[in-house]
């Protein structure tokens, strides 16, 4: 396992998981459950950086598809990730977990700007750092933001919690015979367009040798299992 001796991880959650069973928005009860999972991981000794998508509130690509200017739509998506970060911060702090939100789009009244050394200090002091607003520029996804922060913070692995339990050779929701990989190379993900994360995020992880672990966050207790090297997951790494 490339993550067995890992100490610091970046956990990327899709915004959709914050909806719980709702059609859109934030389900506080489900966010509270997610926060318990993150706290459990922290209590097990991991240093945790968090990145949360914004698709439960607004997705820039979807806005652009409906005729909105792409850059403007992407900025709206970035603001959605800040809302999600604040919701997760609130849930974590209610459990007694000290948390800081750092946003790539400056908004000093609600959170800190992204300052790498300050984030390092927070992690050293046992705080969880939530990075919001992606990379702070349009045309990049929160996946790219997660890969960038993982590299910047020298994380040992990037854990991507989604609604599927790994990487498949085709969409498991549409194809019952889809095969799940236990491990797959960065190059195969890129060559076969396996939709783990967008290509720039995968390439950034490959260039910095950061394994990507894809698992389902919707299963209760699954984060702890996957961190312990158990449970269904796919590890994207070098050949």
Coordinates of C-alpha atoms in Angstrom, one line a residue:
X1 CA 0.0 0.0 0.0
X2 CA 1.4 3.4 -1.0
X3 CA -0.5 5.0 1.9
X4 CA 0.3 2.7 4.8
X5 CA 3.0 5.1 6.1
X6 CA 1.2 8.3 5.1
X7 CA 0.9 11.0 7.7
X8 CA -0.8 13.9 5.9
X9 CA -3.6 13.5 3.4
X10 CA -5.9 15.6 1.4
X11 CA -9.5 14.6 1.4
X12 CA -11.5 15.8 -1.6
X13 CA -15.3 15.5 -1.3
X14 CA -17.7 16.2 -4.1
X15 CA -20.2 18.9 -3.3
X16 CA -23.0 16.4 -4.2
X17 CA -22.4 14.3 -1.1
X18 CA -23.3 17.3 1.1
X19 CA -26.9 17.1 -0.3
X20 CA -27.6 13.8 1.5
X21 CA -30.9 12.7 0.1
X22 CA -31.9 16.2 -1.0
X23 CA -32.0 17.3 -4.6
X24 CA -29.7 20.3 -4.0
X25 CA -28.2 22.4 -1.3
X26 CA -26.7 21.3 2.1
X27 CA -28.2 18.7 4.4
X28 CA -26.9 19.7 7.9
X29 CA -27.6 16.2 9.3
X30 CA -25.6 14.5 6.5
X31 CA -22.8 17.1 6.9
X32 CA -22.7 16.3 10.6
X33 CA -22.3 12.6 9.8
X34 CA -19.5 13.4 7.3
X35 CA -17.8 15.5 10.0
X36 CA -17.8 12.5 12.4
X37 CA -16.0 10.5 9.7
X38 CA -13.4 13.2 9.3
X39 CA -13.0 13.5 13.1
X40 CA -12.5 9.7 13.4
X41 CA -9.7 10.0 10.8
X42 CA -8.1 12.9 12.6
X43 CA -8.3 11.0 15.9
X44 CA -6.5 8.1 14.3
X45 CA -3.5 10.4 13.8
X46 CA -3.8 11.8 10.3
X47 CA -3.1 15.4 9.4
X48 CA -6.0 16.4 7.2
X49 CA -6.5 19.0 4.5
X50 CA -10.0 19.1 3.0
X51 CA -11.3 20.3 -0.3
X52 CA -15.1 20.3 -1.0
X53 CA -16.6 20.8 -4.5
X54 CA -19.6 23.1 -5.1
X55 CA -21.8 21.0 -7.3
X56 CA -24.6 20.8 -4.7
X57 CA -25.1 24.6 -5.0
X58 CA -23.8 25.7 -8.4
X59 CA -21.7 24.1 -11.1
X60 CA -19.8 26.5 -13.4
X61 CA -19.8 24.1 -16.3
X62 CA -23.6 23.7 -16.1
X63 CA -24.1 27.5 -15.9
X64 CA -21.8 28.0 -18.9
X65 CA -23.8 25.3 -20.8
X66 CA -27.0 27.4 -20.3
X67 CA -25.5 30.4 -21.9
X68 CA -23.7 32.1 -18.9
X69 CA -20.2 33.4 -19.5
X70 CA -17.9 30.5 -18.4
X71 CA -15.5 32.6 -16.3
X72 CA -18.4 34.3 -14.4
X73 CA -20.1 30.9 -13.9
X74 CA -16.8 29.4 -12.5
X75 CA -16.5 32.3 -10.0
X76 CA -20.0 31.5 -8.8
X77 CA -19.0 27.9 -8.4
X78 CA -16.0 29.0 -6.3
X79 CA -18.3 30.9 -4.0
X80 CA -20.4 27.7 -3.6
X81 CA -17.3 25.9 -2.4
X82 CA -16.8 28.5 0.3
X83 CA -20.4 28.0 1.5
X84 CA -19.7 24.2 1.7
X85 CA -16.4 24.8 3.5
X86 CA -18.1 27.0 6.2
X87 CA -20.8 24.4 6.6
X88 CA -18.2 21.7 7.2
X89 CA -16.2 23.9 9.5
X90 CA -19.3 24.5 11.6
X91 CA -20.0 20.8 11.8
X92 CA -16.4 19.9 12.7
X93 CA -16.2 22.6 15.4
X94 CA -19.4 21.3 17.0
X95 CA -17.5 18.1 17.5
X96 CA -14.6 19.9 19.1
X97 CA -12.3 19.7 16.1
X98 CA -10.4 23.0 15.5
X99 CA -10.7 24.0 11.9
X100 CA -9.6 26.8 9.6
X101 CA -11.0 27.7 6.2
X102 CA -8.6 29.2 3.7
X103 CA -10.1 30.6 0.5
X104 CA -8.3 31.3 -2.8
X105 CA -10.7 34.1 -3.4
X106 CA -10.1 36.6 -0.6
X107 CA -13.0 37.3 1.8
X108 CA -11.4 38.3 5.0
X109 CA -14.6 38.6 7.0
X110 CA -15.4 34.9 6.7
X111 CA -12.1 33.1 6.3
X112 CA -8.4 33.3 5.8
X113 CA -6.6 33.7 2.5
X114 CA -4.6 30.7 1.3
X115 CA -1.2 31.1 2.9
X116 CA 0.8 27.9 2.7
X117 CA 3.0 28.5 5.7
X118 CA 0.0 29.4 7.9
X119 CA -1.8 26.3 6.7
X120 CA 1.4 24.2 7.7
X121 CA 1.2 25.8 11.1
X122 CA -2.5 24.9 11.5
X123 CA -1.8 21.3 10.7
X124 CA 1.2 21.2 13.1
X125 CA -1.2 22.5 15.8
X126 CA -3.7 19.7 15.1
X127 CA -6.2 21.7 13.2
X128 CA -8.0 20.6 10.0
X129 CA -7.5 23.0 7.1
X130 CA -10.3 23.4 4.5
X131 CA -9.2 24.9 1.3
X132 CA -12.0 26.7 -0.6
X133 CA -12.6 28.4 -3.9
X134 CA -10.5 26.0 -6.0
X135 CA -7.4 27.5 -7.4
X136 CA -8.9 31.0 -7.4
X137 CA -9.1 31.2 -11.2
X138 CA -11.8 30.1 -13.7
X139 CA -11.5 27.2 -16.1
X140 CA -10.1 25.0 -13.3
X141 CA -12.2 22.5 -11.3
X142 CA -12.1 21.8 -7.6
X143 CA -10.3 18.5 -8.5
X144 CA -7.4 20.7 -9.9
X145 CA -7.7 22.7 -6.7
X146 CA -7.4 19.5 -4.6
X147 CA -4.4 18.3 -6.6
X148 CA -2.7 21.7 -6.3
X149 CA -3.2 21.9 -2.5
X150 CA -2.1 18.3 -2.1
X151 CA 1.2 19.1 -3.9
X152 CA 1.6 22.4 -2.1
X153 CA 1.0 20.9 1.3
X154 CA 3.2 17.9 0.6
X155 CA 0.4 15.5 1.2
X156 CA 1.2 11.8 1.1
X157 CA -2.0 10.9 -0.8
X158 CA -5.2 12.4 -2.2
X159 CA -8.4 10.7 -1.1
X160 CA -11.3 11.3 -3.4
X161 CA -14.7 10.5 -1.6
X162 CA -17.5 10.2 -4.2
X163 CA -20.7 8.3 -4.6
X164 CA -19.0 5.3 -6.4
X165 CA -16.6 2.9 -4.7
X166 CA -13.6 3.2 -7.1
X167 CA -12.6 3.6 -10.7
X168 CA -14.4 1.5 -13.3
X169 CA -13.6 0.8 -17.0
X170 CA -17.1 2.2 -17.8
X171 CA -19.9 3.9 -15.9
X172 CA -21.2 1.4 -13.3
X173 CA -24.5 3.2 -13.1
X174 CA -25.1 2.6 -16.8
X175 CA -23.2 -0.7 -17.3
X176 CA -23.9 -3.6 -14.9
X177 CA -20.7 -5.4 -16.3
X178 CA -18.4 -2.5 -15.5
X179 CA -15.1 -3.7 -13.9
X180 CA -13.6 -1.9 -10.9
X181 CA -9.8 -1.5 -10.8
X182 CA -7.9 -2.2 -7.5
X183 CA -5.0 -0.2 -8.9
X184 CA -4.6 1.7 -12.1
X185 CA -1.8 3.9 -13.5
X186 CA -2.1 7.7 -14.0
X187 CA -1.3 7.2 -17.7
X188 CA -4.1 4.7 -18.2
X189 CA -6.6 7.0 -16.5
X190 CA -5.5 9.8 -18.8
X191 CA -5.3 7.6 -22.0
X192 CA -8.6 5.9 -21.4
X193 CA -10.3 9.1 -20.1
X194 CA -11.5 7.2 -17.0
X195 CA -13.2 10.2 -15.4
X196 CA -11.5 9.9 -12.0
X197 CA -10.7 13.6 -11.9
X198 CA -10.1 16.0 -14.7
X199 CA -6.9 15.5 -16.7
X200 CA -5.0 18.5 -15.3
X201 CA -5.6 17.2 -11.7
X202 CA -4.4 13.6 -12.6
X203 CA -1.4 15.0 -14.4
X204 CA -0.5 17.2 -11.4
X205 CA -0.7 14.2 -9.0
X206 CA 1.4 12.1 -11.5
X207 CA 4.1 14.7 -11.8
X208 CA 4.3 15.0 -8.0
X209 CA 3.9 11.3 -7.3
X210 CA 0.8 11.7 -5.2
X211 CA -1.4 8.5 -5.2
X212 CA -5.1 9.1 -5.7
X213 CA -7.4 6.9 -3.7
X214 CA -11.0 6.8 -5.0
X215 CA -13.7 5.4 -2.6
X216 CA -17.3 5.9 -1.7
X217 CA -17.9 8.4 1.1
X218 CA -21.6 7.6 1.3
X219 CA -21.0 4.3 3.2
X220 CA -20.9 5.0 6.9
X221 CA -17.4 4.4 8.4
X222 CA -15.9 3.9 5.0
X223 CA -13.3 6.6 5.3
X224 CA -11.7 5.0 8.4
X225 CA -11.7 1.6 6.6
X226 CA -10.1 2.9 3.5
X227 CA -7.4 4.8 5.5
X228 CA -6.7 1.5 7.2
X229 CA -6.2 -0.1 3.8
X230 CA -9.5 -2.0 3.8
X231 CA -12.8 -1.5 2.1
X232 CA -13.5 -1.0 -1.6
X233 CA -11.2 1.5 -3.2
X234 CA -9.1 2.1 -6.3
X235 CA -5.5 3.5 -6.0
X236 CA -4.3 5.5 -9.0
X237 CA -0.4 5.5 -8.9
X238 CA 2.6 5.1 -11.1
X239 CA 3.1 1.8 -13.0

